[in-house]
Short mmCIF file of C-alpha atoms and ligand atoms in Angstrom, two decimals:
data_model
loop_
_atom_site.label_atom_id
_atom_site.label_comp_id
_atom_site.label_asym_id
_atom_site.label_seq_id
_atom_site.Cartn_x
_atom_site.Cartn_y
_atom_site.Cartn_z
CA MET U 1 48.83 -14.16 -3.29
CA THR U 2 45.27 -12.17 -3.80
CA VAL U 3 45.56 -8.81 -2.00
CA LEU U 4 41.73 -7.69 -2.71
CA LYS U 5 38.76 -9.54 -3.82
CA ILE U 6 35.81 -7.75 -4.63
CA THR U 7 32.43 -9.93 -5.57
CA LYS U 8 29.16 -8.70 -6.79
CA LEU U 9 29.56 -5.06 -5.23
CA THR U 10 26.66 -3.31 -5.65
CA GLN U 11 25.43 0.43 -4.33
CA TYR U 12 22.51 2.09 -4.35
CA PHE U 13 22.15 5.47 -3.02
CA SER U 14 17.91 6.02 -2.29
CA GLY U 15 16.95 4.67 -5.84
CA LEU U 16 20.01 5.58 -7.93
CA ARG U 17 22.14 2.72 -8.57
CA ALA U 18 25.93 3.97 -8.30
CA LEU U 19 27.57 0.38 -8.83
CA ALA U 20 26.07 -2.81 -9.95
CA ASP U 21 27.51 -6.18 -9.72
CA PHE U 22 31.45 -4.97 -9.52
CA ASN U 23 34.08 -7.70 -9.43
CA ILE U 24 37.75 -7.54 -9.30
CA GLN U 25 40.95 -9.47 -8.11
CA LEU U 26 43.88 -7.73 -7.03
CA GLU U 27 47.39 -9.48 -6.79
CA GLU U 28 50.21 -8.72 -4.52
CA GLY U 29 52.38 -5.87 -5.84
CA GLU U 30 50.29 -4.97 -8.58
CA LEU U 31 49.59 -1.44 -9.68
CA VAL U 32 46.05 -1.35 -11.41
CA GLY U 33 43.82 1.74 -12.58
CA LEU U 34 40.18 2.68 -12.42
CA ILE U 35 38.85 4.76 -14.99
CA GLY U 36 35.62 6.08 -16.38
CA PRO U 37 33.53 9.23 -16.99
CA ASN U 38 32.52 11.53 -14.30
CA GLY U 39 29.70 10.12 -11.98
CA ALA U 40 30.55 6.59 -13.18
CA GLY U 41 30.89 5.33 -9.53
CA LYS U 42 34.69 5.16 -9.00
CA THR U 43 35.24 6.81 -5.76
CA THR U 44 32.22 4.93 -4.79
CA VAL U 45 34.08 1.70 -5.01
CA PHE U 46 36.71 3.03 -3.19
CA ASN U 47 34.37 4.29 -0.45
CA LEU U 48 33.05 0.71 -0.25
CA VAL U 49 36.29 -0.66 -0.02
CA SER U 50 37.80 1.73 2.92
CA GLY U 51 34.55 1.57 4.82
CA PHE U 52 33.01 4.81 4.45
CA TYR U 53 30.19 3.34 2.63
CA GLN U 54 28.13 0.12 3.51
CA PRO U 55 27.69 -1.70 0.14
CA THR U 56 24.07 -2.51 -0.61
CA GLU U 57 25.30 -5.89 -1.91
CA GLY U 58 28.50 -7.97 -2.24
CA VAL U 59 31.53 -9.02 -0.67
CA ILE U 60 35.19 -7.62 -0.26
CA SER U 61 37.78 -9.44 1.12
CA PHE U 62 41.20 -8.49 1.85
CA LEU U 63 44.22 -10.96 2.37
CA GLY U 64 41.41 -13.76 2.18
CA GLN U 65 39.81 -12.23 5.17
CA PRO U 66 36.15 -10.63 4.88
CA ILE U 67 36.06 -6.83 5.55
CA THR U 68 32.77 -6.18 4.35
CA GLY U 69 30.88 -3.43 6.45
CA LEU U 70 33.96 -2.91 8.55
CA LYS U 71 34.58 0.89 9.64
CA PRO U 72 37.14 2.97 8.16
CA HIS U 73 39.65 2.75 11.09
CA GLN U 74 39.25 -1.09 11.05
CA VAL U 75 40.07 -1.26 7.49
CA THR U 76 42.96 0.74 8.12
CA ALA U 77 44.25 -1.63 10.49
CA HIS U 78 43.76 -4.55 8.24
CA GLY U 79 46.36 -2.80 5.91
CA ILE U 80 44.41 -0.51 3.50
CA ALA U 81 45.23 2.97 3.41
CA ARG U 82 43.71 5.90 0.83
CA THR U 83 43.76 9.13 -0.35
CA PHE U 84 40.79 11.47 -1.24
CA GLN U 85 39.88 13.18 -4.39
CA ASN U 86 39.47 16.29 -2.49
CA ILE U 87 42.33 16.28 -0.69
CA ARG U 88 41.47 15.53 3.39
CA LEU U 89 44.37 16.87 5.70
CA TRP U 90 43.70 18.44 9.35
CA ASN U 91 44.69 22.05 8.27
CA GLU U 92 45.04 23.26 11.75
CA MET U 93 47.96 20.97 12.41
CA THR U 94 51.45 20.73 11.10
CA VAL U 95 52.48 18.51 8.52
CA LEU U 96 54.44 16.52 10.87
CA ASP U 97 51.39 15.76 12.98
CA ASN U 98 49.20 14.97 10.42
CA ILE U 99 51.68 12.04 9.43
CA MET U 100 52.00 11.18 13.09
CA LEU U 101 48.54 11.11 14.02
CA ALA U 102 47.47 9.02 11.22
CA GLN U 103 49.73 6.26 12.67
CA HIS U 104 47.72 6.50 16.01
CA SER U 105 44.74 4.40 14.48
CA SER U 106 47.29 1.35 15.07
CA LEU U 107 47.94 1.99 18.47
CA ASP U 108 49.18 -0.93 20.38
CA TYR U 109 49.23 1.05 23.81
CA GLY U 110 45.98 1.68 26.33
CA ILE U 111 45.05 4.22 28.39
CA ARG U 112 47.08 3.37 31.21
CA ASP U 113 50.02 3.94 29.26
CA LEU U 114 49.13 7.10 27.72
CA PHE U 115 47.96 8.48 31.44
CA PHE U 116 51.08 7.57 33.36
CA ARG U 117 53.38 7.94 30.19
CA THR U 118 54.83 4.39 30.57
CA GLY U 119 58.01 3.25 28.90
CA ARG U 120 55.56 1.46 26.36
CA TYR U 121 53.94 4.82 25.56
CA GLN U 122 57.22 6.83 25.32
CA ARG U 123 58.82 4.21 23.04
CA ARG U 124 55.92 3.92 20.71
CA GLU U 125 55.86 7.46 20.47
CA ARG U 126 59.03 7.65 19.24
CA GLU U 127 58.62 5.10 16.72
CA ILE U 128 55.90 7.28 15.55
CA ARG U 129 57.63 10.49 15.31
CA ASP U 130 60.63 8.25 13.88
CA LEU U 131 58.40 6.49 11.13
CA ALA U 132 56.88 10.11 10.16
CA MET U 133 60.10 11.98 9.93
CA GLU U 134 61.65 9.27 7.72
CA LEU U 135 58.75 9.46 5.60
CA LEU U 136 59.11 13.48 5.52
CA GLU U 137 62.62 12.63 4.47
CA ILE U 138 61.74 10.41 1.66
CA PHE U 139 59.17 12.64 0.32
CA LYS U 140 61.27 15.69 0.45
CA LEU U 141 58.84 17.53 2.90
CA ARG U 142 61.27 17.92 5.87
CA GLU U 143 61.54 21.75 5.57
CA VAL U 144 57.73 22.00 5.53
CA ALA U 145 57.12 19.63 8.51
CA GLU U 146 55.95 22.60 11.01
CA GLU U 147 53.94 23.87 8.33
CA LYS U 148 50.25 23.73 8.16
CA PRO U 149 49.17 22.04 4.98
CA LYS U 150 46.66 24.88 4.09
CA ASN U 151 49.94 27.06 3.55
CA LEU U 152 51.25 24.41 1.04
CA SER U 153 50.75 24.14 -2.84
CA TYR U 154 48.68 21.72 -3.79
CA GLY U 155 51.02 19.46 -5.15
CA LEU U 156 53.07 19.39 -1.94
CA GLN U 157 49.38 18.92 -0.17
CA ARG U 158 48.84 15.50 -2.52
CA LYS U 159 52.58 14.28 -1.28
CA VAL U 160 51.67 14.87 2.49
CA GLU U 161 48.40 13.12 1.74
CA ILE U 162 50.22 10.09 0.40
CA ALA U 163 53.01 10.13 2.83
CA ARG U 164 50.16 10.31 5.63
CA ALA U 165 48.47 7.29 4.23
CA LEU U 166 51.84 5.22 3.89
CA SER U 167 52.61 5.97 7.55
CA SER U 168 49.84 3.15 8.56
CA LYS U 169 52.24 0.92 6.61
CA PRO U 170 49.19 -0.50 4.14
CA LYS U 171 49.64 -3.47 1.93
CA LEU U 172 47.29 -1.86 -0.32
CA LEU U 173 47.32 1.96 -1.26
CA LEU U 174 44.11 3.31 -2.73
CA LEU U 175 44.58 6.78 -4.64
CA ASP U 176 41.67 8.65 -5.66
CA GLU U 177 42.62 10.88 -8.87
CA PRO U 178 46.06 12.11 -7.11
CA ALA U 179 46.98 14.17 -10.16
CA ALA U 180 43.80 16.13 -10.01
CA GLY U 181 44.64 20.03 -9.94
CA LEU U 182 48.16 19.48 -10.67
CA PRO U 183 50.02 21.42 -13.11
CA SER U 184 51.74 19.28 -15.45
CA ARG U 185 55.09 19.58 -14.24
CA ASP U 186 54.17 17.98 -10.96
CA VAL U 187 52.32 15.40 -12.90
CA VAL U 188 55.27 13.74 -14.18
CA GLU U 189 57.08 14.15 -10.82
CA LEU U 190 53.85 12.26 -9.27
CA ILE U 191 54.11 9.67 -11.65
CA ASP U 192 57.96 9.08 -10.75
CA LEU U 193 56.94 9.09 -7.31
CA ILE U 194 54.06 6.55 -7.70
CA ARG U 195 56.26 4.14 -9.47
CA TRP U 196 59.12 4.74 -6.62
CA ILE U 197 56.35 3.80 -3.75
CA HIS U 198 55.07 0.85 -5.75
CA ARG U 199 58.72 -0.55 -6.29
CA GLU U 200 60.39 0.32 -2.95
CA PHE U 201 57.51 -0.29 -0.42
CA LYS U 202 56.34 -3.27 -2.41
CA ILE U 203 52.80 -2.76 -2.11
CA ALA U 204 49.57 -3.07 -4.12
CA ILE U 205 48.26 0.28 -5.34
CA TRP U 206 44.95 0.74 -7.01
CA MET U 207 44.56 4.16 -8.60
CA ILE U 208 41.59 6.47 -9.95
CA GLU U 209 42.91 8.99 -12.34
CA HIS U 210 41.35 11.08 -15.03
CA GLN U 211 44.53 11.99 -16.76
CA MET U 212 45.16 9.04 -19.32
CA LYS U 213 48.74 9.88 -19.23
CA VAL U 214 49.48 8.85 -15.85
CA VAL U 215 47.04 5.60 -15.77
CA MET U 216 48.57 4.67 -19.02
CA SER U 217 52.09 4.91 -18.17
CA LEU U 218 51.85 3.41 -14.60
CA CYS U 219 49.27 0.73 -14.71
CA SER U 220 49.53 -3.15 -15.78
CA ARG U 221 45.68 -3.29 -16.44
CA ILE U 222 42.73 -1.09 -16.19
CA THR U 223 39.09 -1.30 -15.39
CA VAL U 224 36.43 0.85 -16.91
CA ILE U 225 33.24 1.55 -15.50
CA ASP U 226 30.50 3.77 -16.80
CA PHE U 227 27.08 4.16 -14.82
CA GLY U 228 28.44 1.97 -12.21
CA VAL U 229 28.98 -0.83 -14.74
CA VAL U 230 32.25 -2.34 -16.00
CA ILE U 231 32.56 -1.85 -19.74
CA ALA U 232 36.12 -3.01 -20.24
CA GLU U 233 39.23 -4.38 -18.83
CA GLY U 234 42.49 -4.94 -19.98
CA THR U 235 46.04 -3.82 -20.44
CA PRO U 236 46.45 0.35 -21.11
CA GLU U 237 46.96 -0.64 -24.77
CA GLU U 238 43.70 -2.68 -25.18
CA ILE U 239 41.64 -0.17 -23.27
CA GLN U 240 42.88 2.73 -25.44
CA HIS U 241 41.69 0.80 -28.43
CA HIS U 242 38.46 -0.58 -27.01
CA PRO U 243 35.13 0.75 -28.77
CA ASP U 244 33.20 1.00 -25.67
CA VAL U 245 35.80 2.75 -23.90
CA ILE U 246 36.11 5.25 -26.84
CA LYS U 247 32.16 5.30 -26.90
CA ALA U 248 31.93 6.26 -22.97
CA TYR U 249 34.46 9.17 -23.67
CA LEU U 250 33.40 10.47 -26.84
CA GLY U 251 33.19 14.27 -26.77
CA ASP U 252 35.98 13.97 -23.96
CA ASP U 253 39.38 14.72 -25.68
CA GLN U 254 41.27 13.02 -22.97
CA LEU U 255 41.54 9.62 -24.73
N1 ATP F 301 26.81 9.69 -0.50
C1 ATP F 301 26.01 9.73 -1.76
N2 ATP F 301 24.62 9.93 -1.80
C2 ATP F 301 24.01 9.96 -2.70
N3 ATP F 301 24.53 9.66 -4.27
C3 ATP F 301 25.96 9.58 -4.09
C4 ATP F 301 26.77 9.56 -3.03
N4 ATP F 301 28.19 9.21 -3.19
C5 ATP F 301 27.84 8.91 -4.60
N5 ATP F 301 26.53 9.39 -4.97
C6 ATP F 301 26.40 9.35 -6.79
O1 ATP F 301 26.94 8.08 -7.03
C7 ATP F 301 27.38 8.10 -8.56
C8 ATP F 301 28.87 7.77 -8.66
O2 ATP F 301 29.31 8.70 -7.99
P1 ATP F 301 31.10 8.61 -7.64
O3 ATP F 301 31.56 9.57 -6.70
O4 ATP F 301 31.35 7.33 -7.35
O5 ATP F 301 31.60 8.96 -9.18
P2 ATP F 301 32.92 9.12 -9.66
O6 ATP F 301 33.41 8.03 -10.81
O7 ATP F 301 33.94 8.85 -8.52
O8 ATP F 301 32.89 10.64 -10.35
P3 ATP F 301 34.17 11.62 -10.57
O9 ATP F 301 34.80 11.39 -11.74
O10 ATP F 301 33.08 12.69 -11.01
O11 ATP F 301 35.00 11.79 -9.31
C9 ATP F 301 27.17 9.55 -8.99
O12 ATP F 301 25.92 9.78 -9.52
C10 ATP F 301 26.92 10.41 -7.47
O13 ATP F 301 25.87 11.46 -7.73
MG1 MG F 302 35.46 10.45 -8.00
#
């Protein structure tokens, strides 16, 4: 079953073409990568899919339904969750509240339930707390549940952000450079964590990543963009030896 289908996606920013005619199809349970040099348009693709930008042209459909032009919370409600290249957590709240609050976008109780603290409200609040605690347990974050994210190491903040994304029970998880800024021992742990999430949660994962070790060891196929245009698609093996990819990264010692 096709999870995500993007057709002819194009984005201009006042004259600058950030993305041109981008097409991709993600199948259920796939783990795929999106790579390219700085400024290639990778984050723009994720911002378009998750409703942060409205595309100049193109169609995005998710599980057969068009989601083009929806607002971020509507996209989340459809089953797409994301993390950010620059971690975005609510720094003045606890880790637990960060994860609980993320689930409130999918609330199914109304203002009346909230006001009168009805049984339905209390039940739902308990469910939200239980799921948040479960995620903290899974991610070995129980000890930092009452900490503020700003007091945690970068690696732990990344984990909290992924746990928060999963709390909306997505069918597709978008990870924008999850390994950025991590020391190498944390990168190894992150690779294992992503592999584990992919297996246990049985969701599709689409990741942007500069660290080749991460994409190459996790992704079954990779799309490469440069200046907003797809220059290669294929397995990690094919991508590594693709002449256009080598050229795009020339001078960059990561490949
Ligand atoms: N909101 C915006 N307004 C104007 N220009 C933008 C906006 N967002 C992105 N751009 C431009 O679009 C191009 C693609 O940016 P994008 O952030 O998608 O690149 P990227 O591939 O994610 O790069 P990096 O690897 O550095 O994160 C860049 O030239 C960037 O300056
Ligand atoms: Mg980016």
